[in-house]
Amino acid sequence: MGSKYSNTLLVILGYVAYYVLINCRFIPGSDGELHTFYGTLLPDALDGIWQESQIFRNVWANSIAAIPLVVVMFILHKAKDVLKEWGIAGSGFALGLLVGLLMTVPMFITNAICGTYVFSMDNLLLSLWAGLSEEIIFRGYLFGQLHRKCNWGYIWASLPAAIVFGMGHLYQSGQGLSALSVFAVTAFGSFYFGWLYREWNFNLWVPISLHAFMDLAWMLFPLSDEYYGAVGTVAGNVGRVLTIILSVIITIIYKRRRGEKLFDYKIV
């Protein structure tokens, strides 16, 4: 429903509302400090879990802040079509899971050889949640709706998601060249995951699984004493590049078997 321009405005406003809710502290609390919107909705009984569990804070924050995105999706689409238009219909789950795991085999092998096995349930859940939440928000919603519903070309639809995705990972960097490197790597990653989403016929489970398993490989087999970050180590980047190459090969095979062409859609 609506025109291309009104739909574009609605999609962008939905993301802005999400950003404000999850990042901005604007609600005064009883302690005299300003709090985020989702923080004020936390029941007292869950306060202890909030303090102790990073995964709980992450899930709660993103779930509450994503309400504007859900509202926009229900405005743009019929209720029965929302999951399909978001790319997370159950019919694509098994294929996406299998493909994502297969694509990340090089990373698991490289990291297992060069890294040290470290298991943490919190890190395990965080890596899986990061893949799920970030792909749903940045590729399924922001890129996906600008490209699918608003008819933006792939490059222009990818650009807003790439910018905010890159900026959102600057906490992994220092200043100057380090920040620029992190931004460039993560922005490229946004274009890359968006491309996979598009080529796999809007099956968001493919980039979700790939993203989650890539994070899991870093979490289970850290390659240094430092946080793995977006830029990574030489050994880590070897595995990452091999994973990207393998994902491109698998995608080409998938398209050929379906009798489809790569980039057979509006690019600009």
Short mmCIF file of C-alpha atoms in Angstrom, two decimals:
data_model
loop_
_atom_site.label_atom_id
_atom_site.label_comp_id
_atom_site.label_asym_id
_atom_site.label_seq_id
_atom_site.Cartn_x
_atom_site.Cartn_y
_atom_site.Cartn_z
CA MET A 1 0.00 0.00 0.00
CA GLY A 2 1.06 3.60 -0.49
CA SER A 3 3.40 5.13 -3.05
CA LYS A 4 7.12 4.52 -3.43
CA TYR A 5 7.87 7.78 -1.63
CA SER A 6 5.45 7.30 1.26
CA ASN A 7 6.70 3.74 1.72
CA THR A 8 10.30 4.96 1.74
CA LEU A 9 9.50 7.58 4.35
CA LEU A 10 7.70 4.99 6.48
CA VAL A 11 10.59 2.52 6.32
CA ILE A 12 13.15 5.18 7.25
CA LEU A 13 11.02 6.55 10.10
CA GLY A 14 10.62 3.02 11.43
CA TYR A 15 14.38 2.56 11.56
CA VAL A 16 14.94 5.99 13.13
CA ALA A 17 12.44 5.08 15.86
CA TYR A 18 14.32 1.80 16.44
CA TYR A 19 17.65 3.65 16.64
CA VAL A 20 16.32 6.18 19.14
CA LEU A 21 14.78 3.52 21.36
CA ILE A 22 17.90 1.36 21.51
CA ASN A 23 20.57 4.04 21.67
CA CYS A 24 19.25 7.28 23.16
CA ARG A 25 18.90 7.92 26.88
CA PHE A 26 16.02 10.34 27.21
CA ILE A 27 13.75 9.01 29.98
CA PRO A 28 14.48 10.30 33.51
CA GLY A 29 14.76 7.58 36.16
CA SER A 30 14.25 7.57 39.92
CA ASP A 31 18.05 7.50 40.31
CA GLY A 32 18.35 10.88 38.63
CA GLU A 33 19.93 9.39 35.52
CA LEU A 34 18.55 9.23 31.98
CA HIS A 35 17.60 5.78 30.69
CA THR A 36 16.74 4.19 27.35
CA PHE A 37 13.11 3.44 26.65
CA TYR A 38 13.46 -0.34 26.87
CA GLY A 39 15.35 -0.03 30.16
CA THR A 40 12.37 1.66 31.80
CA LEU A 41 10.12 -1.27 30.85
CA LEU A 42 12.19 -3.86 32.69
CA PRO A 43 10.21 -5.56 35.51
CA ASP A 44 11.86 -5.35 38.92
CA ALA A 45 11.85 -9.15 39.17
CA LEU A 46 14.21 -9.31 36.17
CA ASP A 47 16.66 -6.71 37.39
CA GLY A 48 19.13 -9.32 38.66
CA ILE A 49 19.16 -11.15 35.33
CA TRP A 50 19.60 -7.81 33.56
CA GLN A 51 22.75 -7.06 35.54
CA GLU A 52 24.26 -10.54 35.14
CA SER A 53 23.40 -11.63 31.60
CA GLN A 54 24.60 -9.79 28.52
CA ILE A 55 22.52 -12.02 26.23
CA PHE A 56 19.37 -11.20 28.19
CA ARG A 57 20.06 -7.46 27.90
CA ASN A 58 20.70 -7.82 24.18
CA VAL A 59 17.56 -9.83 23.48
CA TRP A 60 15.35 -7.61 25.64
CA ALA A 61 16.72 -4.36 24.18
CA ASN A 62 16.40 -5.38 20.54
CA SER A 63 12.99 -6.99 21.00
CA ILE A 64 11.49 -3.87 22.58
CA ALA A 65 13.24 -1.40 20.27
CA ALA A 66 12.16 -3.39 17.19
CA ILE A 67 8.46 -2.76 17.85
CA PRO A 68 8.39 0.22 15.39
CA LEU A 69 9.86 -2.04 12.69
CA VAL A 70 7.13 -4.61 13.26
CA VAL A 71 4.46 -1.92 13.12
CA VAL A 72 5.82 -0.63 9.80
CA MET A 73 5.89 -4.15 8.34
CA PHE A 74 2.24 -4.67 9.24
CA ILE A 75 1.36 -1.33 7.63
CA LEU A 76 3.23 -2.17 4.43
CA HIS A 77 2.07 -5.78 4.09
CA LYS A 78 -0.87 -8.01 4.81
CA ALA A 79 -0.51 -9.79 8.15
CA LYS A 80 -0.19 -13.22 6.53
CA ASP A 81 2.67 -11.98 4.33
CA VAL A 82 4.84 -10.20 6.93
CA LEU A 83 7.23 -13.09 7.66
CA LYS A 84 7.60 -13.87 3.97
CA GLU A 85 8.25 -10.23 3.08
CA TRP A 86 10.80 -10.05 5.90
CA GLY A 87 12.49 -13.16 4.50
CA ILE A 88 12.03 -15.31 7.61
CA ALA A 89 9.20 -17.61 6.58
CA GLY A 90 9.71 -21.10 8.00
CA SER A 91 9.91 -22.71 4.56
CA GLY A 92 13.43 -21.38 4.01
CA PHE A 93 14.85 -22.20 7.44
CA ALA A 94 16.29 -25.68 6.78
CA LEU A 95 17.95 -24.63 3.52
CA GLY A 96 19.36 -21.47 5.08
CA LEU A 97 20.75 -23.34 8.08
CA LEU A 98 22.43 -25.98 5.92
CA VAL A 99 23.87 -23.48 3.46
CA GLY A 100 25.16 -21.16 6.20
CA LEU A 101 26.90 -24.03 7.98
CA LEU A 102 28.46 -25.33 4.76
CA MET A 103 29.75 -21.89 3.79
CA THR A 104 31.54 -21.39 7.12
CA VAL A 105 33.45 -24.70 7.09
CA PRO A 106 36.71 -22.92 6.07
CA MET A 107 36.43 -20.54 9.03
CA PHE A 108 35.81 -23.31 11.54
CA ILE A 109 38.79 -25.29 10.20
CA THR A 110 41.15 -22.28 10.12
CA ASN A 111 40.13 -21.02 13.55
CA ALA A 112 40.25 -24.50 15.08
CA ILE A 113 43.81 -24.98 13.81
CA CYS A 114 45.14 -21.51 14.69
CA GLY A 115 43.02 -20.63 17.70
CA THR A 116 42.27 -21.93 21.16
CA TYR A 117 38.96 -23.58 21.97
CA VAL A 118 36.99 -21.58 24.53
CA PHE A 119 33.38 -22.38 25.38
CA SER A 120 30.99 -19.97 27.02
CA MET A 121 27.22 -20.39 26.88
CA ASP A 122 26.76 -16.61 26.96
CA ASN A 123 29.13 -16.13 24.01
CA LEU A 124 27.49 -19.01 22.15
CA LEU A 125 24.03 -17.46 22.51
CA LEU A 126 25.35 -13.98 21.74
CA SER A 127 26.89 -15.08 18.45
CA LEU A 128 23.68 -16.79 17.36
CA TRP A 129 21.55 -13.85 18.48
CA ALA A 130 23.81 -11.32 16.72
CA GLY A 131 23.38 -13.13 13.41
CA LEU A 132 19.62 -13.32 13.86
CA SER A 133 18.92 -9.81 15.13
CA GLU A 134 21.36 -7.89 12.91
CA GLU A 135 20.21 -9.61 9.72
CA ILE A 136 16.53 -9.12 10.56
CA ILE A 137 17.06 -5.42 11.26
CA PHE A 138 19.67 -4.35 8.71
CA ARG A 139 19.15 -6.72 5.79
CA GLY A 140 15.59 -8.01 6.18
CA TYR A 141 14.10 -4.68 7.21
CA LEU A 142 16.25 -1.71 6.17
CA PHE A 143 17.85 -3.07 2.99
CA GLY A 144 15.06 -5.51 2.18
CA GLN A 145 12.16 -3.06 2.37
CA LEU A 146 13.97 -0.28 0.52
CA HIS A 147 14.85 -2.76 -2.23
CA ARG A 148 11.68 -4.87 -2.35
CA LYS A 149 8.89 -2.54 -1.32
CA CYS A 150 10.30 0.87 -2.26
CA ASN A 151 11.98 -0.33 -5.49
CA TRP A 152 15.43 1.07 -4.71
CA GLY A 153 18.30 -0.48 -6.63
CA TYR A 154 20.56 -2.93 -4.80
CA ILE A 155 23.41 -0.41 -4.30
CA TRP A 156 21.27 2.47 -3.05
CA ALA A 157 19.17 0.19 -0.86
CA SER A 158 22.33 -1.33 0.62
CA LEU A 159 23.99 2.01 1.38
CA PRO A 160 21.93 3.14 4.43
CA ALA A 161 22.24 -0.29 6.06
CA ALA A 162 25.99 -0.39 5.31
CA ILE A 163 26.56 3.04 6.88
CA VAL A 164 24.65 2.40 10.11
CA PHE A 165 26.01 -1.15 10.33
CA GLY A 166 29.57 0.13 9.95
CA MET A 167 29.06 2.90 12.49
CA GLY A 168 27.49 0.43 14.90
CA HIS A 169 30.74 -1.57 15.01
CA LEU A 170 33.11 1.33 15.68
CA TYR A 171 33.24 0.28 19.33
CA GLN A 172 35.60 -2.47 18.13
CA SER A 173 38.17 0.09 17.02
CA GLY A 174 40.41 2.79 18.32
CA GLN A 175 40.78 6.03 16.39
CA GLY A 176 41.96 7.09 12.95
CA LEU A 177 43.01 4.24 10.67
CA SER A 178 41.68 1.61 13.06
CA ALA A 179 38.19 3.12 13.00
CA LEU A 180 38.29 3.50 9.23
CA SER A 181 39.32 -0.15 8.83
CA VAL A 182 36.53 -1.41 11.07
CA PHE A 183 33.97 0.75 9.29
CA ALA A 184 35.14 -0.41 5.84
CA VAL A 185 35.09 -4.11 6.78
CA THR A 186 31.66 -4.04 8.39
CA ALA A 187 30.16 -1.83 5.66
CA PHE A 188 31.43 -4.31 3.07
CA GLY A 189 29.93 -7.09 5.16
CA SER A 190 26.56 -5.35 5.00
CA PHE A 191 26.71 -5.18 1.18
CA TYR A 192 27.83 -8.82 1.11
CA PHE A 193 25.05 -10.14 3.36
CA GLY A 194 22.52 -8.05 1.43
CA TRP A 195 23.76 -9.56 -1.81
CA LEU A 196 23.34 -13.08 -0.44
CA TYR A 197 19.84 -12.22 0.76
CA ARG A 198 18.92 -10.99 -2.72
CA GLU A 199 20.54 -13.82 -4.67
CA TRP A 200 18.93 -16.48 -2.49
CA ASN A 201 15.55 -15.08 -3.49
CA PHE A 202 15.01 -13.17 -0.26
CA ASN A 203 15.63 -16.15 2.01
CA LEU A 204 17.01 -14.24 5.00
CA TRP A 205 17.87 -17.51 6.75
CA VAL A 206 20.94 -17.79 4.49
CA PRO A 207 22.69 -14.60 5.69
CA ILE A 208 21.34 -15.14 9.22
CA SER A 209 22.96 -18.58 9.42
CA LEU A 210 26.17 -17.49 7.72
CA HIS A 211 26.51 -14.46 9.99
CA ALA A 212 25.76 -16.49 13.13
CA PHE A 213 28.16 -19.31 12.27
CA MET A 214 30.94 -16.86 11.36
CA ASP A 215 30.55 -15.21 14.76
CA LEU A 216 30.42 -18.62 16.40
CA ALA A 217 33.71 -19.65 14.80
CA TRP A 218 35.36 -16.54 16.27
CA MET A 219 33.78 -17.08 19.67
CA LEU A 220 34.62 -20.79 19.98
CA PHE A 221 38.17 -20.49 18.62
CA PRO A 222 39.56 -17.02 19.44
CA LEU A 223 42.81 -16.37 17.61
CA SER A 224 44.42 -14.01 20.13
CA ASP A 225 44.02 -12.68 23.64
CA GLU A 226 42.35 -9.60 22.18
CA TYR A 227 38.72 -9.28 21.17
CA TYR A 228 38.41 -10.63 17.64
CA GLY A 229 36.91 -7.38 16.31
CA ALA A 230 35.81 -6.68 12.77
CA VAL A 231 39.26 -6.48 11.16
CA GLY A 232 40.62 -9.65 12.73
CA THR A 233 44.00 -11.36 12.55
CA VAL A 234 45.83 -12.68 9.47
CA ALA A 235 44.84 -16.27 10.19
CA GLY A 236 41.27 -15.25 10.90
CA ASN A 237 41.06 -13.29 7.67
CA VAL A 238 42.31 -16.26 5.66
CA GLY A 239 39.39 -18.30 6.94
CA ARG A 240 37.00 -15.41 6.38
CA VAL A 241 38.13 -14.86 2.77
CA LEU A 242 37.86 -18.58 2.03
CA THR A 243 34.35 -18.57 3.50
CA ILE A 244 33.35 -15.64 1.30
CA ILE A 245 34.79 -17.35 -1.80
CA LEU A 246 32.98 -20.58 -0.95
CA SER A 247 29.72 -18.69 -0.38
CA VAL A 248 30.02 -17.10 -3.84
CA ILE A 249 30.68 -20.49 -5.45
CA ILE A 250 27.72 -22.10 -3.69
CA THR A 251 25.50 -19.16 -4.67
CA ILE A 252 26.54 -19.47 -8.33
CA ILE A 253 25.74 -23.20 -8.28
CA TYR A 254 22.37 -22.47 -6.65
CA LYS A 255 21.45 -19.89 -9.29
CA ARG A 256 22.52 -22.10 -12.21
CA ARG A 257 20.53 -25.07 -10.96
CA ARG A 258 17.47 -22.86 -10.79
CA GLY A 259 18.14 -21.48 -14.25
CA GLU A 260 18.61 -17.96 -12.86
CA LYS A 261 21.26 -15.31 -13.45
CA LEU A 262 23.33 -13.39 -10.93
CA PHE A 263 22.50 -9.68 -10.59
CA ASP A 264 19.25 -10.18 -12.47
CA TYR A 265 17.61 -7.27 -10.67
CA LYS A 266 17.79 -3.49 -10.40
CA ILE A 267 21.35 -2.60 -9.36
CA VAL A 268 21.26 1.21 -9.04
#
